[in-house]
mmCIF file of C-alpha atoms and ligand atoms in Angstrom:
data_model
loop_
_atom_site.group_PDB
_atom_site.id
_atom_site.type_symbol
_atom_site.label_atom_id
_atom_site.label_comp_id
_atom_site.label_asym_id
_atom_site.label_seq_id
_atom_site.Cartn_x
_atom_site.Cartn_y
_atom_site.Cartn_z
ATOM 1 C CA MET A 1 130.996 96.185 111.115
ATOM 2 C CA LEU A 2 127.832 97.362 112.660
ATOM 3 C CA SER A 3 127.903 100.922 114.069
ATOM 4 C CA VAL A 4 125.359 101.579 116.826
ATOM 5 C CA ILE A 5 124.589 105.234 117.146
ATOM 6 C CA LEU A 6 123.291 106.383 120.622
ATOM 7 C CA PRO A 7 122.224 109.986 120.979
ATOM 8 C CA ALA A 8 122.432 111.057 124.765
ATOM 9 C CA TYR A 9 121.071 113.992 126.477
ATOM 10 C CA ASN A 10 121.413 113.887 130.220
ATOM 11 C CA GLU A 11 121.623 110.245 130.475
ATOM 12 C CA GLU A 12 124.533 109.695 132.765
ATOM 13 C CA LYS A 13 122.963 106.693 134.442
ATOM 14 C CA MET A 14 122.003 105.008 131.049
ATOM 15 C CA ILE A 15 125.460 105.196 129.242
ATOM 16 C CA ARG A 16 127.252 102.387 130.876
ATOM 17 C CA LYS A 17 124.021 100.197 131.180
ATOM 18 C CA ALA A 18 123.458 100.700 127.445
ATOM 19 C CA SER A 19 127.030 100.015 126.315
ATOM 20 C CA ALA A 20 127.266 96.994 128.415
ATOM 21 C CA ARG A 21 123.908 95.520 127.265
ATOM 22 C CA ILE A 22 124.726 96.092 123.560
ATOM 23 C CA ASP A 23 128.092 94.693 124.067
ATOM 24 C CA GLU A 24 126.823 91.666 125.684
ATOM 25 C CA ILE A 25 124.192 90.992 123.020
ATOM 26 C CA LEU A 26 126.323 91.733 119.954
ATOM 27 C CA THR A 27 129.362 89.773 121.259
ATOM 28 C CA ALA A 28 127.160 86.753 122.009
ATOM 29 C CA GLU A 29 125.862 86.952 118.359
ATOM 30 C CA ARG A 30 129.509 87.428 117.170
ATOM 31 C CA ILE A 31 128.655 90.682 115.326
ATOM 32 C CA ASP A 32 131.584 93.014 114.826
ATOM 33 C CA TYR A 33 130.452 96.471 116.120
ATOM 34 C CA GLU A 34 131.185 99.829 117.325
ATOM 35 C CA ILE A 35 129.231 102.100 119.639
ATOM 36 C CA VAL A 36 129.084 105.769 118.770
ATOM 37 C CA PHE A 37 127.737 107.998 121.652
ATOM 38 C CA VAL A 38 126.691 111.497 120.825
ATOM 39 C CA ASN A 39 126.523 113.691 123.844
ATOM 40 C CA ASP A 40 123.943 116.264 122.885
ATOM 41 C CA GLY A 41 125.180 119.081 125.271
ATOM 42 C CA SER A 42 124.207 117.288 128.483
ATOM 43 C CA LYS A 43 124.222 119.120 131.726
ATOM 44 C CA ASP A 44 125.081 116.232 133.807
ATOM 45 C CA GLY A 45 128.066 113.719 133.827
ATOM 46 C CA THR A 46 127.061 112.084 130.556
ATOM 47 C CA TRP A 47 130.313 112.921 128.732
ATOM 48 C CA GLU A 48 132.500 111.571 131.691
ATOM 49 C CA GLU A 49 130.415 108.399 131.497
ATOM 50 C CA ILE A 50 131.131 108.089 127.742
ATOM 51 C CA THR A 51 134.882 108.608 128.260
ATOM 52 C CA LYS A 52 134.795 105.981 130.984
ATOM 53 C CA ALA A 53 132.806 103.578 128.837
ATOM 54 C CA ALA A 54 135.324 104.161 125.917
ATOM 55 C CA ALA A 55 138.280 103.530 128.242
ATOM 56 C CA GLU A 56 136.774 100.134 129.395
ATOM 57 C CA ASN A 57 135.682 99.113 125.925
ATOM 58 C CA PRO A 58 137.601 99.691 122.782
ATOM 59 C CA HIS A 59 134.490 99.326 120.626
ATOM 60 C CA VAL A 60 133.056 102.436 122.305
ATOM 61 C CA THR A 61 133.753 105.959 120.821
ATOM 62 C CA GLY A 62 132.008 109.243 121.195
ATOM 63 C CA VAL A 63 131.597 112.869 120.236
ATOM 64 C CA CYS A 64 130.499 115.766 122.242
ATOM 65 C CA PHE A 65 128.417 118.647 120.952
ATOM 66 C CA SER A 66 129.222 122.131 122.246
ATOM 67 C CA ARG A 67 125.654 122.531 123.391
ATOM 68 C CA ASN A 68 122.237 121.002 122.958
ATOM 69 C CA PHE A 69 121.365 120.699 119.222
ATOM 70 C CA GLY A 70 118.596 118.260 119.503
ATOM 71 C CA LYS A 71 118.143 114.577 118.825
ATOM 72 C CA GLU A 72 117.827 114.957 114.937
ATOM 73 C CA SER A 73 121.326 116.622 114.800
ATOM 74 C CA ALA A 74 122.749 114.210 117.265
ATOM 75 C CA MET A 75 121.569 111.183 115.206
ATOM 76 C CA LEU A 76 123.134 112.687 112.019
ATOM 77 C CA ALA A 77 126.376 113.499 113.763
ATOM 78 C CA GLY A 78 126.540 109.886 114.846
ATOM 79 C CA LEU A 79 125.907 108.692 111.288
ATOM 80 C CA ALA A 80 128.651 111.093 109.983
ATOM 81 C CA GLU A 81 130.943 109.725 112.637
ATOM 82 C CA ALA A 82 130.118 106.024 112.153
ATOM 83 C CA SER A 83 132.443 103.893 110.040
ATOM 84 C CA GLY A 84 130.436 100.729 109.884
ATOM 85 C CA ASP A 85 129.101 98.964 106.816
ATOM 86 C CA CYS A 86 125.817 99.407 108.389
ATOM 87 C CA CYS A 87 124.638 101.866 111.052
ATOM 88 C CA ALA A 88 121.841 101.530 113.595
ATOM 89 C CA VAL A 89 120.282 104.354 115.435
ATOM 90 C CA MET A 90 118.668 103.754 118.727
ATOM 91 C CA ASP A 91 117.752 105.637 122.056
ATOM 92 C CA CYS A 92 120.293 105.186 124.723
ATOM 93 C CA ASP A 93 117.604 104.746 127.456
ATOM 94 C CA LEU A 94 117.146 101.291 126.085
ATOM 95 C CA GLN A 95 113.507 101.839 125.318
ATOM 96 C CA HIS A 96 114.613 100.278 121.854
ATOM 97 C CA PRO A 97 115.499 96.767 122.743
ATOM 98 C CA PRO A 98 118.859 95.648 121.690
ATOM 99 C CA GLU A 99 117.615 92.192 120.832
ATOM 100 C CA THR A 100 115.695 93.690 118.023
ATOM 101 C CA LEU A 101 119.173 95.076 116.891
ATOM 102 C CA VAL A 102 120.244 91.580 115.968
ATOM 103 C CA GLU A 103 116.996 90.866 114.052
ATOM 104 C CA MET A 104 117.679 93.986 112.062
ATOM 105 C CA TYR A 105 121.228 93.115 111.475
ATOM 106 C CA ARG A 106 120.136 89.699 110.127
ATOM 107 C CA LEU A 107 117.817 91.300 107.667
ATOM 108 C CA TRP A 108 120.630 93.642 106.581
ATOM 109 C CA GLU A 109 122.809 90.452 105.792
ATOM 110 C CA GLN A 110 119.941 89.319 103.734
ATOM 111 C CA GLY A 111 120.429 92.405 101.551
ATOM 112 C CA TYR A 112 117.961 94.860 102.851
ATOM 113 C CA GLU A 113 119.296 98.482 103.002
ATOM 114 C CA VAL A 114 116.853 100.235 105.299
ATOM 115 C CA ILE A 115 115.355 98.374 108.190
ATOM 116 C CA GLU A 116 112.863 100.398 110.105
ATOM 117 C CA GLY A 117 111.861 99.588 113.678
ATOM 118 C CA VAL A 118 108.072 99.756 114.006
ATOM 119 C CA LYS A 119 106.313 100.101 117.358
ATOM 120 C CA ARG A 120 104.158 97.162 118.139
ATOM 121 C CA THR A 121 103.115 98.589 121.446
ATOM 122 C CA ARG A 122 104.042 102.195 122.730
ATOM 123 C CA GLY A 123 104.984 101.157 126.233
ATOM 124 C CA LYS A 124 103.929 103.105 129.215
ATOM 125 C CA GLU A 125 102.975 106.612 128.825
ATOM 126 C CA SER A 126 100.568 109.183 130.375
ATOM 127 C CA ALA A 127 97.174 109.566 128.595
ATOM 128 C CA LEU A 128 97.779 113.057 127.730
ATOM 129 C CA HIS A 129 101.151 112.171 126.020
ATOM 130 C CA ARG A 130 99.384 109.240 124.140
ATOM 131 C CA ALA A 131 96.658 111.466 122.957
ATOM 132 C CA SER A 132 98.946 114.243 121.836
ATOM 133 C CA ALA A 133 101.332 111.769 120.137
ATOM 134 C CA GLY A 134 98.438 110.194 118.344
ATOM 135 C CA LEU A 135 97.174 113.596 117.196
ATOM 136 C CA PHE A 136 100.701 114.578 115.929
ATOM 137 C CA TYR A 137 101.112 111.308 113.985
ATOM 138 C CA LYS A 138 97.766 111.627 112.317
ATOM 139 C CA MET A 139 98.541 115.158 111.108
ATOM 140 C CA LEU A 140 102.066 114.129 110.173
ATOM 141 C CA SER A 141 100.980 111.081 108.229
ATOM 142 C CA LYS A 142 98.508 113.311 106.209
ATOM 143 C CA ALA A 143 101.097 115.899 105.541
ATOM 144 C CA VAL A 144 103.958 113.701 104.641
ATOM 145 C CA LYS A 145 101.736 110.995 103.002
ATOM 146 C CA ILE A 146 103.557 108.175 104.536
ATOM 147 C CA ASP A 147 102.063 106.273 107.560
ATOM 148 C CA MET A 148 104.088 107.503 110.504
ATOM 149 C CA SER A 149 101.695 106.388 113.321
ATOM 150 C CA ARG A 150 104.043 103.504 114.402
ATOM 151 C CA ALA A 151 107.280 104.786 113.083
ATOM 152 C CA SER A 152 110.299 105.362 115.479
ATOM 153 C CA ASP A 153 113.749 106.576 115.244
ATOM 154 C CA PHE A 154 115.028 102.900 115.675
ATOM 155 C CA LYS A 155 116.556 102.110 112.341
ATOM 156 C CA LEU A 156 119.317 100.246 110.690
ATOM 157 C CA LEU A 157 120.779 101.733 107.403
ATOM 158 C CA ASP A 158 123.140 100.234 104.917
ATOM 159 C CA ARG A 159 126.228 102.418 104.176
ATOM 160 C CA ARG A 160 124.791 103.422 100.861
ATOM 161 C CA ALA A 161 121.505 104.739 102.735
ATOM 162 C CA VAL A 162 123.577 106.500 105.291
ATOM 163 C CA ASP A 163 125.603 108.227 102.454
ATOM 164 C CA ALA A 164 122.428 109.145 100.785
ATOM 165 C CA LEU A 165 121.087 110.599 103.946
ATOM 166 C CA LEU A 166 124.332 112.570 104.866
ATOM 167 C CA SER A 167 124.423 114.006 101.344
ATOM 168 C CA LEU A 168 121.115 115.853 101.687
ATOM 169 C CA PRO A 169 122.019 119.550 102.044
ATOM 170 C CA GLU A 170 119.162 120.517 104.458
ATOM 171 C CA ARG A 171 119.714 121.884 107.894
ATOM 172 C CA ASN A 172 116.354 120.885 109.382
ATOM 173 C CA VAL A 173 116.039 117.292 109.108
ATOM 174 C CA PHE A 174 113.361 114.858 110.037
ATOM 175 C CA PHE A 175 115.167 111.540 110.227
ATOM 176 C CA ARG A 176 112.108 109.419 110.799
ATOM 177 C CA ALA A 177 110.526 110.435 107.497
ATOM 178 C CA LEU A 178 113.679 110.983 105.568
ATOM 179 C CA SER A 179 114.846 107.434 106.050
ATOM 180 C CA SER A 180 111.792 106.260 103.976
ATOM 181 C CA TRP A 181 111.936 109.288 101.655
ATOM 182 C CA ILE A 182 115.445 108.085 100.503
ATOM 183 C CA GLY A 183 113.847 104.716 99.279
ATOM 184 C CA PHE A 184 116.224 101.694 98.964
ATOM 185 C CA LYS A 185 115.226 98.191 99.723
ATOM 186 C CA THR A 186 113.289 98.487 102.930
ATOM 187 C CA ALA A 187 112.185 95.942 105.503
ATOM 188 C CA SER A 188 110.604 96.536 108.963
ATOM 189 C CA VAL A 189 110.746 94.928 112.204
ATOM 190 C CA GLU A 190 108.321 95.214 115.072
ATOM 191 C CA PHE A 191 109.358 95.955 118.655
ATOM 192 C CA ASP A 192 107.772 96.683 121.984
ATOM 193 C CA VAL A 193 108.714 99.914 123.484
ATOM 194 C CA GLN A 194 110.420 99.201 126.719
ATOM 195 C CA GLU A 195 110.150 101.043 129.856
ATOM 196 C CA ARG A 196 112.622 103.604 130.852
ATOM 197 C CA THR A 197 114.627 102.444 133.789
ATOM 198 C CA GLU A 198 116.536 105.452 134.755
ATOM 199 C CA GLY A 199 116.170 109.282 134.140
ATOM 200 C CA GLU A 200 113.001 110.650 132.402
ATOM 201 C CA SER A 201 111.676 111.427 129.116
ATOM 202 C CA LYS A 202 112.897 114.682 127.665
ATOM 203 C CA TRP A 203 109.518 115.421 125.921
ATOM 204 C CA SER A 204 106.856 117.583 127.624
ATOM 205 C CA THR A 205 103.512 118.073 125.861
ATOM 206 C CA TRP A 206 104.580 121.473 124.824
ATOM 207 C CA SER A 207 107.927 120.180 123.282
ATOM 208 C CA LEU A 208 106.020 117.563 121.374
ATOM 209 C CA ILE A 209 103.714 120.293 119.884
ATOM 210 C CA GLN A 210 106.693 122.231 118.906
ATOM 211 C CA TYR A 211 108.292 119.112 117.395
ATOM 212 C CA ALA A 212 105.072 118.306 115.520
ATOM 213 C CA VAL A 213 104.842 121.831 114.033
ATOM 214 C CA ARG A 214 108.534 121.896 113.088
ATOM 215 C CA ASN A 215 108.505 118.535 111.301
ATOM 216 C CA ILE A 216 105.312 119.132 109.388
ATOM 217 C CA VAL A 217 106.806 122.557 108.190
ATOM 218 C CA VAL A 218 110.163 120.998 107.505
ATOM 219 C CA PHE A 219 108.908 117.925 105.577
ATOM 220 C CA SER A 220 105.979 119.268 103.696
ATOM 221 C CA THR A 221 104.235 122.293 102.338
ATOM 222 C CA ALA A 222 100.900 120.962 103.463
ATOM 223 C CA ALA A 223 100.261 123.844 106.041
ATOM 224 C CA LEU A 224 100.709 126.357 103.194
ATOM 225 C CA GLN A 225 97.795 124.773 101.341
ATOM 226 C CA PHE A 226 95.855 125.335 104.528
ATOM 227 C CA VAL A 227 96.134 129.073 103.858
ATOM 228 C CA THR A 228 94.669 128.476 100.425
ATOM 229 C CA MET A 229 91.981 126.173 101.619
ATOM 230 C CA ALA A 230 90.971 128.746 104.385
ATOM 231 C CA GLY A 231 91.065 131.503 101.723
ATOM 232 C CA ILE A 232 88.604 129.455 99.405
ATOM 233 C CA VAL A 233 86.124 128.743 102.273
ATOM 234 C CA VAL A 234 86.171 132.304 103.493
ATOM 235 C CA PHE A 235 85.563 133.371 99.776
ATOM 236 C CA ILE A 236 82.606 130.965 99.363
ATOM 237 C CA ALA A 237 81.157 132.293 102.498
ATOM 238 C CA ALA A 238 81.758 135.799 101.271
ATOM 239 C CA VAL A 239 79.798 135.223 98.065
ATOM 240 C CA ILE A 240 76.797 133.791 99.842
ATOM 241 C CA LEU A 241 76.723 136.581 102.555
ATOM 242 C CA GLY A 242 77.357 139.266 99.686
ATOM 243 C CA ILE A 243 74.397 138.035 97.779
ATOM 244 C CA GLU A 244 72.179 137.909 101.025
ATOM 245 C CA THR A 245 73.138 141.332 101.921
ATOM 246 C CA LEU A 246 72.508 142.738 98.556
ATOM 247 C CA VAL A 247 69.050 141.060 98.285
ATOM 248 C CA ARG A 248 68.177 142.415 101.563
ATOM 249 C CA TYR A 249 69.397 145.884 100.568
ATOM 250 C CA PHE A 250 67.306 145.984 97.452
ATOM 251 C CA MET A 251 64.288 144.835 99.427
ATOM 252 C CA GLY A 252 64.743 147.757 101.448
ATOM 253 C CA ARG A 253 65.855 145.774 104.754
ATOM 254 C CA ALA A 254 69.508 146.182 105.491
ATOM 255 C CA VAL A 255 71.264 143.440 107.607
ATOM 256 C CA GLU A 256 70.566 144.515 111.142
ATOM 257 C CA GLY A 257 73.101 145.443 113.710
ATOM 258 C CA PHE A 258 76.891 145.501 114.230
ATOM 259 C CA THR A 259 76.876 141.791 115.188
ATOM 260 C CA THR A 260 77.599 140.614 111.703
ATOM 261 C CA VAL A 261 80.314 143.262 111.115
ATOM 262 C CA ILE A 262 82.148 142.469 114.375
ATOM 263 C CA LEU A 263 81.972 138.644 113.627
ATOM 264 C CA LEU A 264 83.201 139.042 110.203
ATOM 265 C CA ILE A 265 86.215 141.210 111.365
ATOM 266 C CA LEU A 266 87.037 138.784 114.034
ATOM 267 C CA ILE A 267 86.834 135.694 111.822
ATOM 268 C CA ILE A 268 88.707 137.235 108.923
ATOM 269 C CA GLY A 269 91.190 139.003 111.195
ATOM 270 C CA SER A 270 92.116 135.650 112.853
ATOM 271 C CA LEU A 271 92.294 133.841 109.648
ATOM 272 C CA VAL A 272 94.771 136.374 108.232
ATOM 273 C CA MET A 273 96.801 136.335 111.284
ATOM 274 C CA ILE A 274 97.022 132.489 111.219
ATOM 275 C CA SER A 275 97.941 132.479 107.716
ATOM 276 C CA LEU A 276 100.486 135.086 108.163
ATOM 277 C CA GLY A 277 101.903 133.005 111.031
ATOM 278 C CA ILE A 278 102.260 129.866 108.935
ATOM 279 C CA ILE A 279 103.801 131.737 106.100
ATOM 280 C CA GLY A 280 106.147 133.392 108.590
ATOM 281 C CA TYR A 281 107.099 129.979 110.130
ATOM 282 C CA TYR A 282 108.038 128.733 106.584
ATOM 283 C CA ILE A 283 110.029 131.865 105.943
ATOM 284 C CA GLY A 284 111.842 131.372 109.380
ATOM 285 C CA LYS A 285 112.858 127.901 108.239
ATOM 286 C CA ILE A 286 113.926 129.071 104.803
ATOM 287 C CA TYR A 287 115.993 131.809 106.655
ATOM 288 C CA GLU A 288 117.667 129.141 108.778
ATOM 289 C CA GLU A 289 118.401 127.038 105.658
ATOM 290 C CA VAL A 290 119.797 129.962 103.703
ATOM 291 C CA LYS A 291 122.169 130.869 106.566
ATOM 292 C CA GLY A 292 123.702 127.528 105.988
ATOM 293 C CA ARG A 293 125.057 127.075 109.465
ATOM 294 C CA PRO A 294 126.204 123.626 110.419
ATOM 295 C CA ARG A 295 123.792 121.214 111.817
ATOM 296 C CA TYR A 296 125.876 120.807 115.003
ATOM 297 C CA LEU A 297 129.291 121.804 116.330
ATOM 298 C CA ILE A 298 131.597 119.226 117.884
ATOM 299 C CA ALA A 299 133.485 120.298 120.947
ATOM 300 C CA ARG A 300 135.347 117.064 121.779
ATOM 301 C CA LYS A 301 135.850 113.594 120.384
ATOM 302 C CA ILE A 302 137.115 110.376 121.613
ATOM 303 C CA GLU A 303 140.030 109.434 119.459
ATOM 304 C CA ARG A 304 139.615 105.998 118.150
ATOM 305 C CA ARG A 305 142.135 103.292 118.953
ATOM 306 C CA ALA A 306 144.317 102.489 116.161
ATOM 307 C CA ALA A 307 143.484 98.668 116.356
ATOM 308 C CA HIS A 308 139.955 99.499 115.722
ATOM 309 C CA THR A 309 140.049 101.877 112.915
ATOM 310 C CA ALA A 310 141.305 99.225 110.514
HETATM 311 N N1 UDP B 401 118.017 113.057 123.077
HETATM 312 C C1 UDP B 401 118.943 113.751 122.485
HETATM 313 N N2 UDP B 401 118.750 115.091 122.560
HETATM 314 C C2 UDP B 401 117.744 115.768 123.025
HETATM 315 C C3 UDP B 401 116.655 114.974 123.556
HETATM 316 C C4 UDP B 401 116.770 113.621 123.766
HETATM 317 O O1 UDP B 401 120.019 113.345 122.138
HETATM 318 O O2 UDP B 401 117.700 117.090 122.983
HETATM 319 C C5 UDP B 401 118.065 111.529 123.115
HETATM 320 C C6 UDP B 401 117.852 110.954 124.561
HETATM 321 O O3 UDP B 401 118.970 110.965 125.243
HETATM 322 C C7 UDP B 401 117.478 109.481 124.190
HETATM 323 C C8 UDP B 401 116.611 109.750 122.940
HETATM 324 O O4 UDP B 401 117.063 110.973 122.499
HETATM 325 O O5 UDP B 401 118.590 108.703 124.043
HETATM 326 C C9 UDP B 401 115.092 109.675 123.236
HETATM 327 O O6 UDP B 401 114.836 110.617 124.290
HETATM 328 P P1 UDP B 401 113.675 110.284 125.358
HETATM 329 O O7 UDP B 401 113.783 108.999 125.989
HETATM 330 O O8 UDP B 401 113.772 111.500 126.298
HETATM 331 O O9 UDP B 401 112.366 110.338 124.416
HETATM 332 P P2 UDP B 401 111.098 109.351 124.433
HETATM 333 O O10 UDP B 401 111.607 107.912 124.534
HETATM 334 O O11 UDP B 401 110.294 109.820 125.689
HETATM 335 O O12 UDP B 401 110.422 109.566 123.193
HETATM 336 MG MG1 MG B 402 112.957 107.292 125.739
#
């Protein structure tokens, strides 16, 4: 059985559309499936819509978070709930085309264990959004050492890969990169990002920046190396400037004015602050991990019908 996991945050208009569309396509292809909606603390009628969809279609089930925990947690919750032999994760705004799901499923049948959806085109976005996403993926690919520029959260994982993912103990997860970190027999499928028909993207430029910083810190220590690199650069500059100052001093001409002093204080001061900030951010993440709080809390769940749990 294929489990399709759909994280949903304020998507009341999309729930029924998504489940109907996926049902239509998978039924036509004779693929046994279940749909697992994860309501990520929506403020609109998303949960009511999920309940209705589940009442209409026995393949549909869902869990409801006690508040908004973010898409990463929602995807993991869906994977933990799912009982399929393979699990697919996709957006419930149908920007990930369900037709591609079939393609992925066929690859899984051929023995692939991790099938990654790769963006052929990015769909309609504002120029600013596209630019910031571009910068984010460049930085991220460097930090993670995996090419992430076309990666998406649209994936199909074999049960073994799902169990491997779920067994990772960390609280702060970055699904997109972890799915390639776990290894396994991997294939990729290209897809065109579709246009959103209802509702709007949950990502502002600011939240994208936060997402970028978080994921770089969560997934790599590259930012800590920045502190060392900055230190080395400043040290080299210090040696050069130091020699120059001494030479001038012994030649009886001290470096003139406060300008140099002010500049030095400003540059070094800000470097120290930034470095402390980076280290602080890592410590913050370590603190979160050490507390060991659950990744999410489930407030409600749709009980599966007996006929379908078998
Ligand atoms: N989503 C979520 N929790 C959040 C934000 C988003 O579960 O806090 C879900 C959302 O419902 C959608 C998917 O993540 O199914 C992608 O969100 P969105 O379409 O806003 O992102 P974009 O496609 O613009 O990258
Ligand atoms: Mg979307």
